[in-house]
Coordinates of C-alpha atoms and ligand atoms in Angstrom, one line a residue:
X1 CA 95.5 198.0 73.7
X2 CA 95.5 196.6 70.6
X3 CA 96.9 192.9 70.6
X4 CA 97.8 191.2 67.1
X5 CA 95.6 188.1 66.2
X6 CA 98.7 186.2 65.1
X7 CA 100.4 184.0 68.0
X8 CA 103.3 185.2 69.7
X9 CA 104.0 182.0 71.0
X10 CA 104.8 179.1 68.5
X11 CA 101.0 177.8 67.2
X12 CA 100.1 174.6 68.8
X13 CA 99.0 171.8 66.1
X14 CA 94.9 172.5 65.9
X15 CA 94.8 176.1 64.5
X16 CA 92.4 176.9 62.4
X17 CA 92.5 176.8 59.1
X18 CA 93.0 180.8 57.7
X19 CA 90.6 181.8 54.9
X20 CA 89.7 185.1 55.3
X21 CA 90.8 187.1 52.8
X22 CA 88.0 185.3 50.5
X23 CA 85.0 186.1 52.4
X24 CA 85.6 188.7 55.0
X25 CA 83.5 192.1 54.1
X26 CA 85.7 194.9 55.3
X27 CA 85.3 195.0 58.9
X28 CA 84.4 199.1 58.0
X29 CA 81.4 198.3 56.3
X30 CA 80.0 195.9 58.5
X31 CA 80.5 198.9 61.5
X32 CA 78.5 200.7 59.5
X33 CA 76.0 198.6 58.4
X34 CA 75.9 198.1 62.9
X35 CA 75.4 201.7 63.5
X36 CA 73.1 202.9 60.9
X37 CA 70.0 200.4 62.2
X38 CA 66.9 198.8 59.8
X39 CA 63.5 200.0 59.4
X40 CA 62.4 197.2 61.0
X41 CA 64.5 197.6 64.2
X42 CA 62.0 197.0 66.8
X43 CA 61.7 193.4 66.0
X44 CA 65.8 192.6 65.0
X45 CA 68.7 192.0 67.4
X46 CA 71.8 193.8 66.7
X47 CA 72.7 189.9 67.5
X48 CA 71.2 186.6 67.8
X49 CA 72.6 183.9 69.2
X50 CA 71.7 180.0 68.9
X51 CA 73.3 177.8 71.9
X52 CA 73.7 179.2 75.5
X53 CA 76.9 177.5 76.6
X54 CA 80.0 178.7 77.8
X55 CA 80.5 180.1 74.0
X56 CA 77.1 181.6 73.6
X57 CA 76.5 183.1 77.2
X58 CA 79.3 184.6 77.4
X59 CA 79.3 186.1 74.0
X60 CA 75.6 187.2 74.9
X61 CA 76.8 189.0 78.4
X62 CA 79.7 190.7 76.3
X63 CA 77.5 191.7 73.7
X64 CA 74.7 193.0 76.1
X65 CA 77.4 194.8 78.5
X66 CA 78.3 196.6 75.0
X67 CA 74.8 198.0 74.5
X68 CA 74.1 195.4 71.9
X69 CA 70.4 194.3 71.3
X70 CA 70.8 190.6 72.1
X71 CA 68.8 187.0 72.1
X72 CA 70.5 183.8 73.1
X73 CA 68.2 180.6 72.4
X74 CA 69.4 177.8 74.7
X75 CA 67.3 174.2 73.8
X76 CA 68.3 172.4 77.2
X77 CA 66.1 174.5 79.2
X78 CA 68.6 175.7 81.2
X79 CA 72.3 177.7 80.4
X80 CA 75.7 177.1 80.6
X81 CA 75.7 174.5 78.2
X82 CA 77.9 170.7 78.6
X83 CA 80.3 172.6 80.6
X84 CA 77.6 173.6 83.2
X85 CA 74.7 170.9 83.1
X86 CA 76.7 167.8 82.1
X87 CA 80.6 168.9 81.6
X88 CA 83.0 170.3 83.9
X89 CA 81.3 171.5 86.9
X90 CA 79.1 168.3 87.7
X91 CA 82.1 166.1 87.0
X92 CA 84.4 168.5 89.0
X93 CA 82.0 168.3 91.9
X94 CA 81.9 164.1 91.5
X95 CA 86.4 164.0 91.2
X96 CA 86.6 166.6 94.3
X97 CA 83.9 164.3 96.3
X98 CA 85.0 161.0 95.0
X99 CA 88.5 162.1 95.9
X100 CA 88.0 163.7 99.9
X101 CA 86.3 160.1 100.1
X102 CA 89.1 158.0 99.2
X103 CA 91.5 160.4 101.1
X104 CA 89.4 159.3 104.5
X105 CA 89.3 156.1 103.7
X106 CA 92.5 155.5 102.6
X107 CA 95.0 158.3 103.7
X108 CA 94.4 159.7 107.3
X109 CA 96.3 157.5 109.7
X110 CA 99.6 159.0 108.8
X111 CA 98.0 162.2 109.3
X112 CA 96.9 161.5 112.7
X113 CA 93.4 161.8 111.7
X114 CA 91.6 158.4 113.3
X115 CA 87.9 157.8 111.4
X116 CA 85.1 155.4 112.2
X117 CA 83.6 153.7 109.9
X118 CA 83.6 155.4 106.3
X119 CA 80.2 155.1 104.0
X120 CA 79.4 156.3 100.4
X121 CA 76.5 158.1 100.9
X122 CA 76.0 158.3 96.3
X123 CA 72.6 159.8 96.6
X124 CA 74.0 162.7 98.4
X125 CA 77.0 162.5 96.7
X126 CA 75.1 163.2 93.3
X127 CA 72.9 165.9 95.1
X128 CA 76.0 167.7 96.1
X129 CA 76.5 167.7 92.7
X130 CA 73.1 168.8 91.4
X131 CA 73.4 172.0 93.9
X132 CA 76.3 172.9 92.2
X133 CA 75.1 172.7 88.8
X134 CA 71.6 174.7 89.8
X135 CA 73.4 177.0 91.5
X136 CA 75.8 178.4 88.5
X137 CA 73.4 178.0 85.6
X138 CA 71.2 179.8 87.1
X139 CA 73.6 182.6 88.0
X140 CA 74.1 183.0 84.1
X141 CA 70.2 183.5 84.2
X142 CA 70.7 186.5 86.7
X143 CA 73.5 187.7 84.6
X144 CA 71.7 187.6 81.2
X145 CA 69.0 189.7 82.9
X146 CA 71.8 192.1 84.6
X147 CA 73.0 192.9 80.9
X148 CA 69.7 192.9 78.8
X149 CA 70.0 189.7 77.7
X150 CA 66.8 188.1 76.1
X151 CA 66.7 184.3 76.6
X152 CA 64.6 182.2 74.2
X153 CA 64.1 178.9 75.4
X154 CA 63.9 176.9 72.8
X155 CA 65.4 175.0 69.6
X156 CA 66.6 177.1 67.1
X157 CA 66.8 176.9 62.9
X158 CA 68.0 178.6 60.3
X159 CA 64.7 180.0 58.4
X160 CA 67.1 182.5 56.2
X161 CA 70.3 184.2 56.7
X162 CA 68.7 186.4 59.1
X163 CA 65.8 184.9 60.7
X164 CA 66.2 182.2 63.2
X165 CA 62.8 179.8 63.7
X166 CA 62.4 178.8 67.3
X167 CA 60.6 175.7 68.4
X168 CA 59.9 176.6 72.2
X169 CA 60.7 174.1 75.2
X170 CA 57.2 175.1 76.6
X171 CA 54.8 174.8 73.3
X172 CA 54.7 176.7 70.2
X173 CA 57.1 178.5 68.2
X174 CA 58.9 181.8 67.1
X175 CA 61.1 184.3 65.0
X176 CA 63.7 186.0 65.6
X177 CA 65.7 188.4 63.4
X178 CA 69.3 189.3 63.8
X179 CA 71.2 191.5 62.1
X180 CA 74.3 189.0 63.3
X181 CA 73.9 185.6 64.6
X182 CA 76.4 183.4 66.5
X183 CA 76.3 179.7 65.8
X184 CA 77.5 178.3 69.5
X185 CA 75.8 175.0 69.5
X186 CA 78.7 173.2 71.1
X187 CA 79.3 169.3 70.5
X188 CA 78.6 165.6 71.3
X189 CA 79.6 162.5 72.5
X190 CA 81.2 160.6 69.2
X191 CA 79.5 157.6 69.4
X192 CA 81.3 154.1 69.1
X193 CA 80.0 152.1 65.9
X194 CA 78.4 148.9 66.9
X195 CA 77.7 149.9 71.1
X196 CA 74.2 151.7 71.1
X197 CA 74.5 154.1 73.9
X198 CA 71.9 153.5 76.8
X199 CA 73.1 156.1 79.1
X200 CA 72.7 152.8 81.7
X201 CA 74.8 149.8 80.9
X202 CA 76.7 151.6 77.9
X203 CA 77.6 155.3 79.1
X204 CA 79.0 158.9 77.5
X205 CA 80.0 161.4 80.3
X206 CA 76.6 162.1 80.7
X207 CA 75.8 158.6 82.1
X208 CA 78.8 158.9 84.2
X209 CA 78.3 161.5 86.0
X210 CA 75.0 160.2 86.8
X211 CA 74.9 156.5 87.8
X212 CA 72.5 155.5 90.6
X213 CA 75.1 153.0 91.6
X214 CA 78.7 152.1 91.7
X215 CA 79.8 149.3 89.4
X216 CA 81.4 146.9 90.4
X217 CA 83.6 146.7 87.1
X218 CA 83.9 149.4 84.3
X219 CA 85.7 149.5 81.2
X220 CA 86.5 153.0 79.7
X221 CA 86.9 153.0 76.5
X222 CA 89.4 155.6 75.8
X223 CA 92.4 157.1 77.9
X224 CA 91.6 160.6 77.1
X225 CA 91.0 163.4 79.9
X226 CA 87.5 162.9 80.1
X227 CA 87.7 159.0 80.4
X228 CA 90.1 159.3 82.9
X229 CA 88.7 161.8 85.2
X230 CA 85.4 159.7 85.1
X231 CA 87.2 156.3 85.5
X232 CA 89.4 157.9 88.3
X233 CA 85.6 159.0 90.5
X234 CA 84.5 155.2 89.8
X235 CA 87.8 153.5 91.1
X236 CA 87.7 156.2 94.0
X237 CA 84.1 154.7 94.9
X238 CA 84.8 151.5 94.7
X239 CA 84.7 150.4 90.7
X240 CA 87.5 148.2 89.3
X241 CA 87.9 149.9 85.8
X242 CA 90.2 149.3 83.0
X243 CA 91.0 151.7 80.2
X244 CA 91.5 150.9 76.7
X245 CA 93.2 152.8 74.8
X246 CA 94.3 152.6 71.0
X247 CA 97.3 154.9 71.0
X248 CA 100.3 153.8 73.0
X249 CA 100.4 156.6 75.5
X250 CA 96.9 158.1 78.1
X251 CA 96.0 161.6 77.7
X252 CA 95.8 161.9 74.3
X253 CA 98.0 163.5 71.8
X254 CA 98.5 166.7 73.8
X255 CA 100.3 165.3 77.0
X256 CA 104.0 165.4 77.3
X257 CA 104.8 161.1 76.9
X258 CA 107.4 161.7 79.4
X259 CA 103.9 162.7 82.2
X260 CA 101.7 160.5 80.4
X261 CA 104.0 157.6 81.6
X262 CA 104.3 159.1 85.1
X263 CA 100.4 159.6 85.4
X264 CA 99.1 156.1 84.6
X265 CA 102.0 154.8 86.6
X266 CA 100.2 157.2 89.5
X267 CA 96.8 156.1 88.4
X268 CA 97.7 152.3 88.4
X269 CA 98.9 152.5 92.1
X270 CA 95.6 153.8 92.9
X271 CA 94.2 150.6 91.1
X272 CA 93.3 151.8 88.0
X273 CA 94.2 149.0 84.9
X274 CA 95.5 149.9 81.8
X275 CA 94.9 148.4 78.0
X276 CA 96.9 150.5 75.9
X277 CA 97.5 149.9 72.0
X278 CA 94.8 148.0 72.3
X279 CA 91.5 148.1 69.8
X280 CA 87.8 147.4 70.7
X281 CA 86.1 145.7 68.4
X282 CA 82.6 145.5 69.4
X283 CA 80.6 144.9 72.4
X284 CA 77.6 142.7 73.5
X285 CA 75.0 144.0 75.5
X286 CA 72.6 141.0 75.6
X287 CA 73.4 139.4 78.8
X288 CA 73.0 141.4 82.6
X289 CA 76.5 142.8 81.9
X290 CA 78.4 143.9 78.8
X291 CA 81.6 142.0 76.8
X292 CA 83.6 143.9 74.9
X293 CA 86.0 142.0 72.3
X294 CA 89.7 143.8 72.0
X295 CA 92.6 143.1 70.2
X296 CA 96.0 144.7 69.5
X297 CA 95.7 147.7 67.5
X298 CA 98.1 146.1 65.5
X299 CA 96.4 142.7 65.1
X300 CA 96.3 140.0 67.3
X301 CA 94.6 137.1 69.8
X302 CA 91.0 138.6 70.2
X303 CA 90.2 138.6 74.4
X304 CA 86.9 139.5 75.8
X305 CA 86.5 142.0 79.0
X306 CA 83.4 142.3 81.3
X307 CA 82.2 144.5 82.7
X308 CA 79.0 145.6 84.5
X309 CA 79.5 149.4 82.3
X310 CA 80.9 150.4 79.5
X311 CA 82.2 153.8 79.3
X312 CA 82.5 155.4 75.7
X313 CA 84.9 158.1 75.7
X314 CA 86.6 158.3 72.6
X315 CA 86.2 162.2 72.0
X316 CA 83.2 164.5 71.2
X317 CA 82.0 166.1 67.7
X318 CA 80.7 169.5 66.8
X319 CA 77.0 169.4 66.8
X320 CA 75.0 171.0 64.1
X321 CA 71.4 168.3 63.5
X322 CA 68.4 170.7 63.1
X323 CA 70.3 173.7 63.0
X324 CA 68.8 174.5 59.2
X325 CA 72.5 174.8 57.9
X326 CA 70.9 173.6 54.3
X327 CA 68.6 176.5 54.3
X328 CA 71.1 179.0 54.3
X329 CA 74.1 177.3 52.3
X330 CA 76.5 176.6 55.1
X331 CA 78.8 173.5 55.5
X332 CA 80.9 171.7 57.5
X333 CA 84.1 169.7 57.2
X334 CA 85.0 166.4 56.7
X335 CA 84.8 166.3 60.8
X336 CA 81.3 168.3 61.2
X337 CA 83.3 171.5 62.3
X338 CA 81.7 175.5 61.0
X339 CA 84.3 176.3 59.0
X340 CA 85.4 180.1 60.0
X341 CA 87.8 182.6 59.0
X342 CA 90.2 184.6 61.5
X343 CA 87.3 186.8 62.9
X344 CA 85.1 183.5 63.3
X345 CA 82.7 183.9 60.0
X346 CA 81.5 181.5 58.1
X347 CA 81.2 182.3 54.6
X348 CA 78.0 184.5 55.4
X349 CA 79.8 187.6 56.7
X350 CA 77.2 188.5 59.6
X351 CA 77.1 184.9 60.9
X352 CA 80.5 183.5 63.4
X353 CA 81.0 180.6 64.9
X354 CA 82.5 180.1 68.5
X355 CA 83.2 177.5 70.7
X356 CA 83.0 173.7 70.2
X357 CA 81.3 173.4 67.1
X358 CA 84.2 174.8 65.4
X359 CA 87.9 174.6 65.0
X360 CA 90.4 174.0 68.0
X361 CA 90.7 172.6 71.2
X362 CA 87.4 171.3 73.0
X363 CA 87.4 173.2 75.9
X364 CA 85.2 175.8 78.2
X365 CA 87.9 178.6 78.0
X366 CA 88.8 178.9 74.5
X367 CA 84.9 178.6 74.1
X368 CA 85.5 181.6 76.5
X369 CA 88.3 183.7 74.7
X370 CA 86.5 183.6 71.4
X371 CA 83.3 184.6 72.6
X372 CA 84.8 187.7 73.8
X373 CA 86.8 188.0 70.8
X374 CA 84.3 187.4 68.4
X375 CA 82.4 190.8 70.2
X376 CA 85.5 192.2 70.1
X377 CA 85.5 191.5 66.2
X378 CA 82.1 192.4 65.6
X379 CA 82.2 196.2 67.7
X380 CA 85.4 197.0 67.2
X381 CA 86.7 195.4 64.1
X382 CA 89.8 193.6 66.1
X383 CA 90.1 191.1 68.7
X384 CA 92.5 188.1 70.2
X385 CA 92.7 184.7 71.0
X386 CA 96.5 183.2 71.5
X387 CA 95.3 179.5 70.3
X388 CA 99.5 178.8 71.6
X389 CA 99.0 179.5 75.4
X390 CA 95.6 177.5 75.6
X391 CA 96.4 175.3 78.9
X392 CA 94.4 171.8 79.2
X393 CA 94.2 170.4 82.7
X394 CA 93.3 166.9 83.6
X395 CA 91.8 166.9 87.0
X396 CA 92.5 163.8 88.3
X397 CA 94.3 163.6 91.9
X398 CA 97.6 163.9 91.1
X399 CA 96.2 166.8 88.5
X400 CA 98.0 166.8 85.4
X401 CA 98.3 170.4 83.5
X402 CA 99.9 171.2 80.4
X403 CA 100.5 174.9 78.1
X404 CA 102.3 175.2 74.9
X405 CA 104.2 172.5 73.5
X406 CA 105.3 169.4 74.6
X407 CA 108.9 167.4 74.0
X408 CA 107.6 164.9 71.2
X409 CA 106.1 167.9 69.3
X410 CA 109.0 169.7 69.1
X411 CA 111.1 166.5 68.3
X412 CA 109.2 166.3 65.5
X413 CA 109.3 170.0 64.1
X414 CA 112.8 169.8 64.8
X415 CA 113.0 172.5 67.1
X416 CA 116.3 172.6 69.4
X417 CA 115.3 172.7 73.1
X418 CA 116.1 172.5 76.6
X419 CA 114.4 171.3 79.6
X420 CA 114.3 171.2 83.2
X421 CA 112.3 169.5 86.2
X422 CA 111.3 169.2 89.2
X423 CA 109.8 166.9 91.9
X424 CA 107.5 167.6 94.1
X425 CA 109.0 165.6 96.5
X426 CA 111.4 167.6 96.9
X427 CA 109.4 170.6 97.5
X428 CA 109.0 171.8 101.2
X429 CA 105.1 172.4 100.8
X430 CA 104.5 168.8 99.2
X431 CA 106.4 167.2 102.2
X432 CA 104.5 169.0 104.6
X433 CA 101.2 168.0 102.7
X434 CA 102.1 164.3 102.2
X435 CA 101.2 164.8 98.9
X436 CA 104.4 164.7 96.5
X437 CA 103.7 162.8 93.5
X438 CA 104.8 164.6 90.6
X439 CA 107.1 166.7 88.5
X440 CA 107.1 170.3 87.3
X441 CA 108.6 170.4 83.6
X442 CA 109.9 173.6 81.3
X443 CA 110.4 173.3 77.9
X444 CA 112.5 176.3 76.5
X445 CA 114.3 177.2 73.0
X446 CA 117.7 175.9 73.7
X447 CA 119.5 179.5 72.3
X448 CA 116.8 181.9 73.0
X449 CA 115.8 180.1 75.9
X450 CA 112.2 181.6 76.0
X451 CA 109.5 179.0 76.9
X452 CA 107.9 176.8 74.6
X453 CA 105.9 174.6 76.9
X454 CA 105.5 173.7 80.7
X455 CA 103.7 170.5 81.7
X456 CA 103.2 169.2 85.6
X457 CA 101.6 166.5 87.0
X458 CA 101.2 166.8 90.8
X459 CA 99.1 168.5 93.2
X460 CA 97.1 171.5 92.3
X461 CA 98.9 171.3 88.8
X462 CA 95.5 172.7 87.5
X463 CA 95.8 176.4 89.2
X464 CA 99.4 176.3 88.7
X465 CA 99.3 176.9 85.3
X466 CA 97.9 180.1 84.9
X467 CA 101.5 181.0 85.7
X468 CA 102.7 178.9 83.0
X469 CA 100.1 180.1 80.9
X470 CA 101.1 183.6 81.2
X471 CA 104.8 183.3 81.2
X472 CA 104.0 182.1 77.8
X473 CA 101.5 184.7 77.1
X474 CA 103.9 187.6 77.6
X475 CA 106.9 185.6 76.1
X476 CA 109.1 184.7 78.9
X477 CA 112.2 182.5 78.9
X478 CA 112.9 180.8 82.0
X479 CA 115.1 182.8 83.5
X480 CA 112.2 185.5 83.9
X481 CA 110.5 182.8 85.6
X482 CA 113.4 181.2 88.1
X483 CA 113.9 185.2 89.2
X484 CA 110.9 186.1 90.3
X485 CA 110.2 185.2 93.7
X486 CA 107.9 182.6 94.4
X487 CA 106.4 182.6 98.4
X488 CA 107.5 179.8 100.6
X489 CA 106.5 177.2 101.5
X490 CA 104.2 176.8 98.6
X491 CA 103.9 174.1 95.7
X492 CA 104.6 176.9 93.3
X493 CA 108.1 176.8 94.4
X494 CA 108.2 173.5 92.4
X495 CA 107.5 175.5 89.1
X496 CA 110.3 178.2 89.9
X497 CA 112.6 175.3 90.5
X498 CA 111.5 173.6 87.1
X499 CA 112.3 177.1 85.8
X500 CA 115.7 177.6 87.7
X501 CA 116.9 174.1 86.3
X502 CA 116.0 174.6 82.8
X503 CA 118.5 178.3 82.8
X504 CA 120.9 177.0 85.4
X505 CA 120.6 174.4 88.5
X506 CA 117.7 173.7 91.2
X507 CA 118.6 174.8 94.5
X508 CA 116.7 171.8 96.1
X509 CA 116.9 168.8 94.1
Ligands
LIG1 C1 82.4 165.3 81.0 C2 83.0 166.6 80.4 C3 83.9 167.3 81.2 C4 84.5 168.4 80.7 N1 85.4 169.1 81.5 C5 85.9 170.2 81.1 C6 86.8 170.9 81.9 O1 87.1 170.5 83.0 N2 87.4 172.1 81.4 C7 87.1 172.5 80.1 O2 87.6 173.6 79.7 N3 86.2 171.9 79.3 C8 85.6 170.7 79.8 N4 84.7 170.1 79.0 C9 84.5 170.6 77.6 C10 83.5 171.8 77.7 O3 82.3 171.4 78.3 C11 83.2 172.3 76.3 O4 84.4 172.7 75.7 C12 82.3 173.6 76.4 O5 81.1 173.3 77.0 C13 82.1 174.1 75.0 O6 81.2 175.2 75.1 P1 80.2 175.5 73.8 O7 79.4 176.7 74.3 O8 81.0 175.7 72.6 O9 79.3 174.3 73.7 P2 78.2 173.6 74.6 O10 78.6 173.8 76.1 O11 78.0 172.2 74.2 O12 76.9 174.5 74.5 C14 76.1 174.4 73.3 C15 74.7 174.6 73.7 O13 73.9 174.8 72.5 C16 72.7 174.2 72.7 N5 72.1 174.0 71.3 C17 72.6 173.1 70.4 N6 71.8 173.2 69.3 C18 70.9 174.2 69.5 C19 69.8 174.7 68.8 N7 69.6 174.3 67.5 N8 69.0 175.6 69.3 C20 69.2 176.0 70.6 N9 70.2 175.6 71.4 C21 71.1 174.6 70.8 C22 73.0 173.0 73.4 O14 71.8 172.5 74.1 C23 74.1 173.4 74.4 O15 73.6 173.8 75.6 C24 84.1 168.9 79.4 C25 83.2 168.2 78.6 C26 82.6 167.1 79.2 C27 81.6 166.3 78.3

């Protein structure tokens, strides 16, 4: 089915920016120019592509599964990218680990559940993790060799517009031609000015997930998803951490305020400390242990906090060094971001870019959509990625999960709305789980009543949204949602009550 690039639902703030009609070739031409094959075939892809993260491989598994003649280069020496090696699925493994410890230590009695003593075993903790990680990167190896992929391991740089120079990870070096090439080299930790990063005493996620021991204090600098869910492992194990944060609210500018408030009240009862509109101003490293200086982000008294690590985690920039760009005339933006039209390419027709290193949220599934879309674009000539019903899940314990808009955005775009919510404690399944922190909360046009944003924090808020995320998808109002049935007794009941008390009245609260 065809499906219309533009948004249904109402664009969330980071679209890209639209240039196309000044450098797109006619999608016709370039179809042509697919089919009718070089001279020199035997030695050019029908596509190359440079980084084999979640962007690249799965671009390069969509492309080979279409008969394409495809290369993905991948410099780590092993594929899937941050997301795989250093991103979500090694820090998903530490926050479900770090999180079935503190449950035994801390919440079995009342579940009639008596334990002996309880030890952190880290090393195996960290192996745990390590199993994971092997075991899924290399099942993208398996899969690139299921669809004809060939992997080039090695760096990659633009020699010309077509010809991609390859520094090998095991010695030497090589060309490859492409008739297209995807740039899907992902991003990096930003740095912070003045703290040089040692991975050891001064940390990026990468250090985090990968400390030999457990602090015994930690400052996080910055209250964003990724410095919470690593501050939230190292206060589960045993790490007195405080976040600093320069904005006034955790979770960064996506999160509804009204569940940013409720989660860092949820995280401070776990014993999690909060600095918020509050600036670091640089950091000494000279001693065993690290001070950082803070003040009010407005001005104010300057204080100093120790700690024995200091997490940086103020965001992460596109990543682009070595790539060649200069050789073949390519820029970025003031913010390092590829800038790309609708059908992700840059200026140069035959070369897109996907995925982190371009516009839009950071994430492993829009690297995901656009991959596919991108083939999409490039075979077919149309393709589709609803930036509007991109959902962002904080993985935290309670989990906090968000789609769409949330209440100060549309309080500032003027946009007349309603809402409803509902606890999770005063859903059956919660009850019976002891778990029943949390709300469930619909956003919906207050005449049309069709849903402009849902945002939850409480358990299992992360799988919940996919329901959210295709209510929005397919344009529902909240009615649709508060009829359908829901099964009992499950936590998803909470959403259909969120939904029935947004069009009319919750039954149980
Ligand atoms: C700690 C952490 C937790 C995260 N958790 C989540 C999460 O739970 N959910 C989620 O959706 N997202 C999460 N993310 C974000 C997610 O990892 C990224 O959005 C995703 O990896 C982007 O994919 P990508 O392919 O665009 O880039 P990347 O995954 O960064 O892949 C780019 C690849 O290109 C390679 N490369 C770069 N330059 C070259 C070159 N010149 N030649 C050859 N190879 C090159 C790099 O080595 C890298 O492997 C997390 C990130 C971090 C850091």
């Amino acid at each position: 089915m065809f499906r219309s690039v533009v948004p249904r639902a109402a664009p969330r703030a980071l679209l890209r920016p639209v240039s196309q009609s000044t450098f797109c070739a006619p999608n016709l031409y370039f179809q042509g120019r697919l089919r009718r094959g070089y001279a020199s075939e035997a030695e050019e892809k029908d596509l190359v592509i440079i980084g084999g993260g979640v962007a690249g491989y799965v671009a390069a598994i969509k492309a080979g599964q279409a008969g394409l003649k495809v290369a993905c280069i991948e410099k780590r020496g092993s594929l899937g990218g941050t997301c795989l090696n250093v991103g979500c699925i090694p820090s998903k493994s530490l926050l479900n680990n770090s999180h079935l410890y503190h449950t035994i230590l801390h919440d079995t009695k009342a579940r009639g559940i008596e334990v002996g003593d309880v030890t952190l075993n880290l090393g195996a903790m960290m192996k745990a993790k390590e199993t994971s990680v092997s075991g899924l990167t290399k099942g993208i190896e398996f899969l690139f060799k299921k669809n004809n992929v060939e992997y080039i391991k090695g760096t990659g740089a633009f020699k010309d517009e077509h010809t991609v120079a390859v520094n090998l990870v095991e010695g030497g070096e090589t060309e490859v031609r492409g008739k297209n090439i995807f740039i899907a080299t992902g991003s990096e930790a930003t740095p912070f000015p003045g703290l040089t990063i040692d991975e050891e005493k001064v940390i990026t996620s990468t250090g985090a997930i990968a400390l030999k021991e457990v602090p015994k204090k930690m400052i996080v600098i910055g209250g964003g998803i990724i410095g919470l869910e690593m501050g939230s492992v190292w206060s589960r194990l045993g790490a007195e951490v405080t976040v600093v944060e320069y904005l006034g609210q955790i979770g960064g500018p996506g999160m509804d305020n009204e569940i940013a408030k409720l989660t860092q009240k949820l995280l401070t009862k776990q014993g999690m400390k909060f600095k918020l509109n509050t600036k670091v101003m640089g950091g000494d490293v000279s001693t065993s242990s690290v001070a950082i200086n803070v003040e009010a982000a407005k001005g104010g008294k300057e204080e100093s906090l120790d700690a024995d690590v200091v997490l940086v985690a103020i965001g992460r920039r596109p990543y682009t060094a070595g790539l060649g760009l200069e050789n073949i005339g390519l820029e970025t933006d003031e913010r390092g971001r590829l800038i790309i039209d609708q059908e992700f390419r840059t200026k140069i027709p035959h070369i897109r870019s996907i995925g982190d290193v371009t516009f839009g949220p950071m994430l492993a599934h829009k690297a995901e959509e656009e991959a596919v879309a991108a083939i999409e674009y490039l075979i077919k000539g149309y393709g589709h990625v609803n930036y509007g019903a991109i959902p962002s899940v904080m993985y935290t314990h309670p989990e906090v999960a968000w789609v769409g808009q949330n209440e100060q955005e549309l309080k500032a775009a003027d946009v007349k709305y309603k809402t409803g919510s509902f606890p999770f404690s005063a859903n059956s399944r919660a009850k019976t789980n002891l778990d029943t922190e949390g709300i469930v909360k619909f956003l919906a046009d207050a005449k049309t009543d069709r849903i402009l944003g849902i945002h939850i924090v409480g358990p299992n808020a992360g799988e919940m949204i996919a329901e959210g995320v295709l209510a929005l998808e397919y344009g529902a109002s909240s009615e649709d949602v508060a009829r359908t049935s829901h099964a009992h007794p499950t936590l998803s009941e909470a959403f259909k009550e969120a939904a029935m008390a947004t069009y009319d009245k919750a039954i149980h609260y």
